[in-house]
Short mmCIF file of C-alpha atoms and ligand atoms in Angstrom, two decimals:
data_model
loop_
_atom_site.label_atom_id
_atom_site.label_comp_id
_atom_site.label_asym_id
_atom_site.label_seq_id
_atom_site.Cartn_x
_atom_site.Cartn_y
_atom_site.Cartn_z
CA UNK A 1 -5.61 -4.65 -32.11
CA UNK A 2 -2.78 -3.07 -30.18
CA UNK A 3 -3.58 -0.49 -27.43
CA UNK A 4 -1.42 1.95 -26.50
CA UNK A 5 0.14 2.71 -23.13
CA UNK A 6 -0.79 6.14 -23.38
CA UNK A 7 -4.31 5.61 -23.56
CA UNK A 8 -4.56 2.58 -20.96
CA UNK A 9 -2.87 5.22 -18.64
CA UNK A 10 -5.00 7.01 -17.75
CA UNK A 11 -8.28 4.64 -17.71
CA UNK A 12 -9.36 3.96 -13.98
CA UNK A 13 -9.55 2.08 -12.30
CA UNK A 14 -6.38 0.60 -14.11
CA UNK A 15 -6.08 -3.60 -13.87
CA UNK A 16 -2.66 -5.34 -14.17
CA UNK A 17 -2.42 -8.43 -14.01
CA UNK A 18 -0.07 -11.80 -15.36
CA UNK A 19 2.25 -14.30 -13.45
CA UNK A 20 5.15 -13.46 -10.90
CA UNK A 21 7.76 -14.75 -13.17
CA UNK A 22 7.87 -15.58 -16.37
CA UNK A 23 9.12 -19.44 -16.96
CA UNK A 24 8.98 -20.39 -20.10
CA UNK A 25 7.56 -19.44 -23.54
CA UNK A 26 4.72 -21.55 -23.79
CA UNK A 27 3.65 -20.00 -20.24
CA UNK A 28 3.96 -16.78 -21.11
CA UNK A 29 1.79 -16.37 -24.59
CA UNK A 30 -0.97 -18.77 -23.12
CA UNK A 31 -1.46 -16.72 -19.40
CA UNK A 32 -1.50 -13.28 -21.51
CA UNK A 33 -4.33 -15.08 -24.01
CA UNK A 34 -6.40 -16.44 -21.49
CA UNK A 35 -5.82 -12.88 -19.42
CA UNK A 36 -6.62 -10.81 -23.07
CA UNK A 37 -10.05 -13.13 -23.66
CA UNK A 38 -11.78 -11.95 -20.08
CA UNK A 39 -11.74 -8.48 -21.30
CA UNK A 40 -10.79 -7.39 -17.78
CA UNK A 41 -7.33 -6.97 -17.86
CA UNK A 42 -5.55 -3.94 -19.36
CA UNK A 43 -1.56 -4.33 -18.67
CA UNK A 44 -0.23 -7.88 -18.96
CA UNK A 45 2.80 -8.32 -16.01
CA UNK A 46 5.03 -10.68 -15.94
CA UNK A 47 8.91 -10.86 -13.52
CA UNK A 48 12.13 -11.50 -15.43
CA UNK A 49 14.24 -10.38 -12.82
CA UNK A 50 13.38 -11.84 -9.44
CA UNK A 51 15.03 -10.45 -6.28
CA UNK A 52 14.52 -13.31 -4.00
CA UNK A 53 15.24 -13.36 -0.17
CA UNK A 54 17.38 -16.90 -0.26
CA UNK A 55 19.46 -17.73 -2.85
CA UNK A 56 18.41 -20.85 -4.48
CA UNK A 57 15.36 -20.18 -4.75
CA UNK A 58 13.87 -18.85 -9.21
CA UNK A 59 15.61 -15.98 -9.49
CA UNK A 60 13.89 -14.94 -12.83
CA UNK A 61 14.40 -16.47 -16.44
CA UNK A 62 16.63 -13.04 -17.48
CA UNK A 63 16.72 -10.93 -20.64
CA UNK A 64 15.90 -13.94 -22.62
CA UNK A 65 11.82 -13.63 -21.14
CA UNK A 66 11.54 -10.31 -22.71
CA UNK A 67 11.28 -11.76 -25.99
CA UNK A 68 8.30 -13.90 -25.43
CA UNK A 69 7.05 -11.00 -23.47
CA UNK A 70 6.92 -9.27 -26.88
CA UNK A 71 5.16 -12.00 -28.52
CA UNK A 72 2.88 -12.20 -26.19
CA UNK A 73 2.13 -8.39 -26.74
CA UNK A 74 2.00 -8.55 -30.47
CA UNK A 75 -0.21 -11.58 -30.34
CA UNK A 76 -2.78 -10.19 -27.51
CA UNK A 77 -2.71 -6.45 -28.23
CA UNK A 78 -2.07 -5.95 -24.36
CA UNK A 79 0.77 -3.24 -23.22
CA UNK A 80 3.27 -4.58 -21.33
CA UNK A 81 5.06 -3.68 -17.96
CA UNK A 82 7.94 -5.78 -16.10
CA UNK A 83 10.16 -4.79 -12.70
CA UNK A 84 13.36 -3.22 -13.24
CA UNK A 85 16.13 -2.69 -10.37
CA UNK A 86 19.45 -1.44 -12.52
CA UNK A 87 20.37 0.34 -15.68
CA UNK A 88 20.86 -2.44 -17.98
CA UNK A 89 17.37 -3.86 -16.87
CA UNK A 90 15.96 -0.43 -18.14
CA UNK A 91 17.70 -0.85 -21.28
CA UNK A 92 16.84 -4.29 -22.41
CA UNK A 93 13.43 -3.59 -21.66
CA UNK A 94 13.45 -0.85 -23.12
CA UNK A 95 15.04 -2.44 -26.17
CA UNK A 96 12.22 -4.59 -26.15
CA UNK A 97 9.30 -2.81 -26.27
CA UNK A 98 8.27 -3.21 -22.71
CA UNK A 99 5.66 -0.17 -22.13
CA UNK A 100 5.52 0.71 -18.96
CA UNK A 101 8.09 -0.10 -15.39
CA UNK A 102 7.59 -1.08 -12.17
CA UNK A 103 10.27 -0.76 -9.29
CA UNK A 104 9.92 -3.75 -6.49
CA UNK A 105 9.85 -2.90 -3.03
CA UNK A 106 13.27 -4.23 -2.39
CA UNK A 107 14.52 -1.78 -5.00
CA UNK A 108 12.46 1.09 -3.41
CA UNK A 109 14.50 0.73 -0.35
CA UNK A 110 17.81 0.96 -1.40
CA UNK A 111 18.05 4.72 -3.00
CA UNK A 112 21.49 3.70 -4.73
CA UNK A 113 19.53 1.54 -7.28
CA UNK A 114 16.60 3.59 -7.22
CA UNK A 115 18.89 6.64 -8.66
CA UNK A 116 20.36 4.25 -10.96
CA UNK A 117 17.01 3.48 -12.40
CA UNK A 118 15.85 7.23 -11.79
CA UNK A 119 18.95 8.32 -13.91
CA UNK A 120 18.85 5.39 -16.62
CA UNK A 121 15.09 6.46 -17.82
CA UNK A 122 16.52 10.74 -18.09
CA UNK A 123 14.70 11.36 -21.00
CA UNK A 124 12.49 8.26 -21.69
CA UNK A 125 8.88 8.91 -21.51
CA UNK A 126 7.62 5.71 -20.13
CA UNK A 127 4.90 5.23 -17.19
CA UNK A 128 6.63 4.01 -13.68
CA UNK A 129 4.88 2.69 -10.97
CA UNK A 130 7.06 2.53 -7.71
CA UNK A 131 6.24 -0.04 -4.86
CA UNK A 132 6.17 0.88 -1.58
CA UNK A 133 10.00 0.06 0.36
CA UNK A 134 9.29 -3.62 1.97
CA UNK A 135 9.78 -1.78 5.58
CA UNK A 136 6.63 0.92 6.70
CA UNK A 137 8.89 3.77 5.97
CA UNK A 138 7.17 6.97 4.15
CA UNK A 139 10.57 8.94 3.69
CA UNK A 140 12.09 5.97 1.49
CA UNK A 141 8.89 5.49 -0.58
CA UNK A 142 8.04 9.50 -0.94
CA UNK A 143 12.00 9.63 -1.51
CA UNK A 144 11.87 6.94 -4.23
CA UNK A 145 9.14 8.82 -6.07
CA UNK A 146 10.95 12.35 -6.10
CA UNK A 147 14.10 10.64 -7.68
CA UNK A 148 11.82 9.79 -10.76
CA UNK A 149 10.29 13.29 -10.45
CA UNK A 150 13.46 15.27 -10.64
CA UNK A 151 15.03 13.03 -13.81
CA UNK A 152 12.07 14.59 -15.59
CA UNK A 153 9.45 11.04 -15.39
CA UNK A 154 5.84 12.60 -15.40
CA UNK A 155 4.20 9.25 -15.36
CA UNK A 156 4.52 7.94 -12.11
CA UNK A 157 2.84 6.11 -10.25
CA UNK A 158 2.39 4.22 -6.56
CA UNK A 159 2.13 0.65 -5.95
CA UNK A 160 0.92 -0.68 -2.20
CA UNK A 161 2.01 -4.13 -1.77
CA UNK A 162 1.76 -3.88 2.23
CA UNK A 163 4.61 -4.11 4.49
CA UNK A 164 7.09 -6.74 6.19
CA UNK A 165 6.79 -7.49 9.97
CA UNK A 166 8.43 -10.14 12.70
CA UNK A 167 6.21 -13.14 13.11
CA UNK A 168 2.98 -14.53 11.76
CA UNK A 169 0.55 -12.29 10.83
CA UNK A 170 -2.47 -12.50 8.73
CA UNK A 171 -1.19 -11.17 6.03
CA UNK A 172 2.51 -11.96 4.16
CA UNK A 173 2.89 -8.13 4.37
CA UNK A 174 0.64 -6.25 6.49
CA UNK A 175 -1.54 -4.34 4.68
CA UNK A 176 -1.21 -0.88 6.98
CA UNK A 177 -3.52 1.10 4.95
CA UNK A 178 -2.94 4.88 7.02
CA UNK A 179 0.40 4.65 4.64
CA UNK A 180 -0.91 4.10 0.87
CA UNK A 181 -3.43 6.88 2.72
CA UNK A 182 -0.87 9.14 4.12
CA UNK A 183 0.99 9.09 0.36
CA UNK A 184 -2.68 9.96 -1.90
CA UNK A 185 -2.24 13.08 0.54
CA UNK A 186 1.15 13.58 -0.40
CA UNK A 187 0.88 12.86 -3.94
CA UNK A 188 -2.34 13.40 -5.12
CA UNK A 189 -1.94 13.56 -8.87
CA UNK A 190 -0.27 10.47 -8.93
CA UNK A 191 -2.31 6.80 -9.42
CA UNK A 192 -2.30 4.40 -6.79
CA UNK A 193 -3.03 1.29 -7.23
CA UNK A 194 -2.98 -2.29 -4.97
CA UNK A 195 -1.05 -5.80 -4.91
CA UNK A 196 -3.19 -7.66 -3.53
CA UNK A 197 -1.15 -10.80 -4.15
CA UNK A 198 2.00 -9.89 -2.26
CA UNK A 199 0.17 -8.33 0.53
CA UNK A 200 -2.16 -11.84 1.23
CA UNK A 201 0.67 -14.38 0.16
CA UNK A 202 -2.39 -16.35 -0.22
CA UNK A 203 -5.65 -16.80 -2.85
CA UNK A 204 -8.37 -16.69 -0.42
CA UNK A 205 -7.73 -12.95 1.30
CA UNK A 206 -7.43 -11.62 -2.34
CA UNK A 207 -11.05 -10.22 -3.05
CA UNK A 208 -11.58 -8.53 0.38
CA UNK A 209 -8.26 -6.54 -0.20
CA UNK A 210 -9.29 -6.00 -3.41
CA UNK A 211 -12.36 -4.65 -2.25
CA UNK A 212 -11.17 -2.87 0.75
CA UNK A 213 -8.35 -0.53 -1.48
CA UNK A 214 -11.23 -0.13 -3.98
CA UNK A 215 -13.36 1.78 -0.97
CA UNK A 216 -10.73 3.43 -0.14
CA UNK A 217 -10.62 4.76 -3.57
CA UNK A 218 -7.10 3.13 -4.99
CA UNK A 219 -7.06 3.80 -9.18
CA UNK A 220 -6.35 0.04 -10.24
CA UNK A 221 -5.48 -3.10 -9.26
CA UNK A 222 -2.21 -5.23 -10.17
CA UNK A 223 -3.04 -9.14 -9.05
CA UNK A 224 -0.71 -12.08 -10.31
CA UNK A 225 -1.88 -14.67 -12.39
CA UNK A 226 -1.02 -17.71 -13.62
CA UNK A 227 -2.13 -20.82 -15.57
CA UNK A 228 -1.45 -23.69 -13.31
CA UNK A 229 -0.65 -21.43 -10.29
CA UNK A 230 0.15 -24.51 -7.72
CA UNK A 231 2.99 -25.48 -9.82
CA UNK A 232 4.13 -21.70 -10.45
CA UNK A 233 7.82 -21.21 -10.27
CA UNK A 234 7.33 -18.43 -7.31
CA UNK A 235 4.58 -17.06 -5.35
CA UNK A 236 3.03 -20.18 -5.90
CA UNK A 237 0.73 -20.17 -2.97
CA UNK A 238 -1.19 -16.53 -4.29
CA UNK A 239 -1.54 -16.80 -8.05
CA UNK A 240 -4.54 -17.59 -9.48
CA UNK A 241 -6.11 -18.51 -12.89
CA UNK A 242 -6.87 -16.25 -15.62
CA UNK A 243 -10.78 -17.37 -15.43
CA UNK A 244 -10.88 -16.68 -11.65
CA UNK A 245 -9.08 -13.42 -11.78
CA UNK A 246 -12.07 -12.71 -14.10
CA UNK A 247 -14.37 -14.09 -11.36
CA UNK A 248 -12.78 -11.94 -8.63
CA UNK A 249 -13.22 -8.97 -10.43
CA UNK A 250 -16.50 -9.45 -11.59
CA UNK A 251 -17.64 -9.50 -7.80
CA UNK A 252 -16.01 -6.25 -7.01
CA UNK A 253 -17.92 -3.41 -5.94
CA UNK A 254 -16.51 -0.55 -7.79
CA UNK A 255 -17.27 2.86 -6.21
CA UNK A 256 -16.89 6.52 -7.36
CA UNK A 257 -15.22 9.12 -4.82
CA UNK A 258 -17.56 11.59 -6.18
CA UNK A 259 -21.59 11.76 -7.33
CA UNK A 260 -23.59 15.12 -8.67
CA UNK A 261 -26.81 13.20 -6.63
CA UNK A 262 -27.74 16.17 -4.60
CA UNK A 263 -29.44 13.87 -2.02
CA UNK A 264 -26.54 11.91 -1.16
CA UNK A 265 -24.14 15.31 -1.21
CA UNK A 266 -26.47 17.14 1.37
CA UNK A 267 -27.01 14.41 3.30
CA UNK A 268 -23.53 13.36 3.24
CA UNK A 269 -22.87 17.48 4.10
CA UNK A 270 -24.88 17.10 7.22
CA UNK A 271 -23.17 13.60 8.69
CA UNK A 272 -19.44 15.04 8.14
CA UNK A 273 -20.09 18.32 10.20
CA UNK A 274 -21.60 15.99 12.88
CA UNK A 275 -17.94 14.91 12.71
CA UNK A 276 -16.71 18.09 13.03
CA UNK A 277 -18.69 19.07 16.12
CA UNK A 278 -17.52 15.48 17.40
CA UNK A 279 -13.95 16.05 16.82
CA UNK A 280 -13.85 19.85 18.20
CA UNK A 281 -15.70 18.51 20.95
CA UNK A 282 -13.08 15.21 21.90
CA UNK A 283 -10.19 17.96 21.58
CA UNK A 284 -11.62 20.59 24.12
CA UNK A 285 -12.32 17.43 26.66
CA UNK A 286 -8.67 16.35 25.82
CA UNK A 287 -7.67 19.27 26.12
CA UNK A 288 -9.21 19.20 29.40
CA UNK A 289 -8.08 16.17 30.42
CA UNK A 290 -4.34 17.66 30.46
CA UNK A 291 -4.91 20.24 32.31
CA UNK A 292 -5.89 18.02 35.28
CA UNK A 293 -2.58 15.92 34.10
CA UNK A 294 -1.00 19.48 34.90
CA UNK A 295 -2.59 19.17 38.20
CA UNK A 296 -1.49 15.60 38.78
CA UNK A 297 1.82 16.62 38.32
CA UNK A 298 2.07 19.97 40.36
CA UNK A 299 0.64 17.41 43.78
CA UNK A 300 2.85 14.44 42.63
CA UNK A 301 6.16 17.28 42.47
CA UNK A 302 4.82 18.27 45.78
CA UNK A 303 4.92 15.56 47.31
CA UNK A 304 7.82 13.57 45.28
CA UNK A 305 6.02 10.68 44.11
CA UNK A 306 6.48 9.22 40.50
CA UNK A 307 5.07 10.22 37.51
CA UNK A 308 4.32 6.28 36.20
CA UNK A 309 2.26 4.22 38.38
CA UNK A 310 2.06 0.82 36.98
CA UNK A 311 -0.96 -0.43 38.81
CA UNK A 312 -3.12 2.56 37.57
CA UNK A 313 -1.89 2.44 34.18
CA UNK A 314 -3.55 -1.14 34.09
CA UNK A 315 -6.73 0.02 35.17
CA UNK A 316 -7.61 2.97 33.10
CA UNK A 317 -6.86 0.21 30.31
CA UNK A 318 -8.91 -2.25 32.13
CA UNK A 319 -12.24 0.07 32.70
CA UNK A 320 -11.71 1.11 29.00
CA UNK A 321 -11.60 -2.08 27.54
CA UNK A 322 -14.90 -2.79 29.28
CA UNK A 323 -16.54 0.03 28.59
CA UNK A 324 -14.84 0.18 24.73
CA UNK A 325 -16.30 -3.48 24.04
CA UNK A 326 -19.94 -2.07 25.10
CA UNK A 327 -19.54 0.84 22.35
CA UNK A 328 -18.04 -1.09 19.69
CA UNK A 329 -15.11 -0.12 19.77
CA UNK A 330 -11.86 -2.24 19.43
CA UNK A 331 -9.38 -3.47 22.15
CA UNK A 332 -6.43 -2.50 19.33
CA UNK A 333 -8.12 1.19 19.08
CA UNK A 334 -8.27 1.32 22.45
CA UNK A 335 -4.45 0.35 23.10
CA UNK A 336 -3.50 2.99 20.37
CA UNK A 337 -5.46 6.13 21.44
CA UNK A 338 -4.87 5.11 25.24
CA UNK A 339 -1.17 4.98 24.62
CA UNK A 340 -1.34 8.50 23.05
CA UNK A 341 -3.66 9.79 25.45
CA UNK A 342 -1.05 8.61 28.33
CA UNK A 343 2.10 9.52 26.63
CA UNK A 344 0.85 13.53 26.07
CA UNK A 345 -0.28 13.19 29.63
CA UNK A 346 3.20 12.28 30.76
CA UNK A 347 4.75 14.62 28.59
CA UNK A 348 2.55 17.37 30.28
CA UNK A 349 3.18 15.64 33.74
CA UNK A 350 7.02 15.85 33.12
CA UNK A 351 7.24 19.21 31.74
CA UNK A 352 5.14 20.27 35.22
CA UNK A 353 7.97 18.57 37.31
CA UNK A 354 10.98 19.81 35.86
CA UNK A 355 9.74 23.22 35.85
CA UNK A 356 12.12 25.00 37.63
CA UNK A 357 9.89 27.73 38.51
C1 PEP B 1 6.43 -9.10 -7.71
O1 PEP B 1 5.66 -8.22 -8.09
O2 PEP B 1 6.45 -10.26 -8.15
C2 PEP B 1 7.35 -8.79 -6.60
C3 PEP B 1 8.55 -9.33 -6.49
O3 PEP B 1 6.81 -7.93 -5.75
P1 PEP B 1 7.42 -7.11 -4.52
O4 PEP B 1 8.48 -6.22 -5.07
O5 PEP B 1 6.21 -6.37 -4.07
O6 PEP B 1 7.90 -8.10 -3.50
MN1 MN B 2 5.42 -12.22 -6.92
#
């Protein structure tokens, strides 16, 4: 039986799932089978268009996957949703039934083809889900999502696929979860959902990504799948089988963000204004703490000494680390609030010296 788009819409939390690119027929109509008989999945995915980072490398089958795309739909009853980046993407797919869009996150940072797309779909009412830009940039991926807004798309969506960075890290794109965060605040009606493929680049950190956007109350899930992932035309190295997509989900902890247990909400109550009190408290000490900066600075002016001493820099970070480790608290944390801490300090430090007064 077919399902609609409109009513998998809105069902939470939402599950995507199919292979990075489509290859050939055969591949196609047997991952979306295996994907329709766990139950689990409600949107089959699947890239035609591939925007690789070397040439050479699959750069997606073309218009001519759409039509097994539709077979695959007809035959499994699942909706359908494939990337677009330009108006004659939109239109083939379009022309074939796809059901719902997604923009990649090299199309989300270029606002040229994201208008193009934005401007193609006037009119069209069809769900789009818009990846965050590949680089940690907020403006670019709130940006993205207004050009949909203002050509009149009430669907939308946000897709956190984690973010490039220089080196080896843990992750193929670093997770940086204070951004997907940062843009539920900012867009709060709209779903948000996690890649947990493109931000592990790998099968084994799948499930504890999963897990981790499902605590932090994402709305779905979209995880590429594939049925003999090793020898997958891209993203080899993160796909995974139909059957152990079906496994990974089945060990997720799905949580609500809200209960009616009047237990939990009192008690709940009670912990957060301890946070309060905590929070009002750290800010008075901080706020403190910069007024003896002040001081600092007024004797250091007197006496025309510089405002950064190297040496004593390394030992407040020293004694912290110390005395952080002891509390449980991390050398990263640390590092970040210290380097906040300092940097207000020397902005109060500076503003003292250069007061002319
Ligand atoms: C994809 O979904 O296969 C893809 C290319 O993802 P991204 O745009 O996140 O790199
Ligand atoms: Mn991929």
């Amino acid at each position: 039986m077919q399902t609609t788009i409109q009513e998998k819409w809105l069902k939470r939390p939402l599950i995507i799932s199919g292979p990075c690119s489509a290859e050939t027929p055969g591949q196609v109509m047997e991952t979306a089978t295996r994907l329709a008989k766990t139950g689990k999945v409600d949107i089959l995915r699947a890239g035609i268009w591939k925007p690789r980072t070397k040439p050479g490398l699959f750069e997606g089958i073309g218009a001519a996957g759409l039509d097994w795309i539709l077979d695959a739909k007809k035959e499994t009853g699942l909706p359908v949703t494939v990337e677009v980046a330009t108006a004659k993407h939109v239109q083939d797919a379009l022309d074939h039934e796809v059901d719902m869009l997604w923009i990649g996150a090299r199309t989300t940072v270029n606002p040229f083809s994201v208008q193009e797309v934005a401007d193609a779909l006037r009119g069209v009412d069809i769900p789009v889900l818009i990846k965050n830009p590949i680089n940690p940039d907020l403006e670019l991926w709130s940006g993205g999502i207004e050009r949909f807004q203002k050509a009149g798309l009430r669907q939308l969506g946000m897709i956190h696929r984690g973010f490039s960075s220089y080196g080896n890290t843990d992750y193929r794109n670093a997770p940086m979860w204070h951004l997907p965060i940062e843009m539920k605040r900012r867009f709060p009606e709209l779903l948000l959902i996690c890649d947990p493929s493109h931000i592990c680049g790998n099968r084994t950190g799948l499930q504890a990504i999963a897990q981790k956007s499902i605590d932090l109350d994402f709305g779905g899930l979209m995880i590429e799948s594939h049925i003999d992932p090793d020898h997958a035309w891209s993203d080899a190295k993160q796909q995974i089988t139909p059957e152990t997509l079906a496994e990974l989900l089945g060990g997720l902890v799905w949580r609500n963000e809200r209960t009616d247990e009047q237990a939990f909400i009192s008690a709940l109550t009670t912990l957060r204004e301890q946070i309060n009190q905590m929070d009002d408290e750290l800010l008075t000490l901080l706020g403190q703490r910069m007024k003896i900066a002040d001081k600092i600075g007024s004797y250091k002016k007197t006496n025309n000494i510089t405002i950064l001493q190297t040496n004593r820099w390394n030992e407040i970070l020293d004694r912290a680390f110390q005395k952080g480790e002891l509390l449980g608290l991390s050398r990263e944390f640390i590092i970040k609030y210290f380097d906040a801490v300092h940097l207000e300090s020397i902005n109060h430090q500076n503003k003292v010296m250069n007061d002319p007064s």
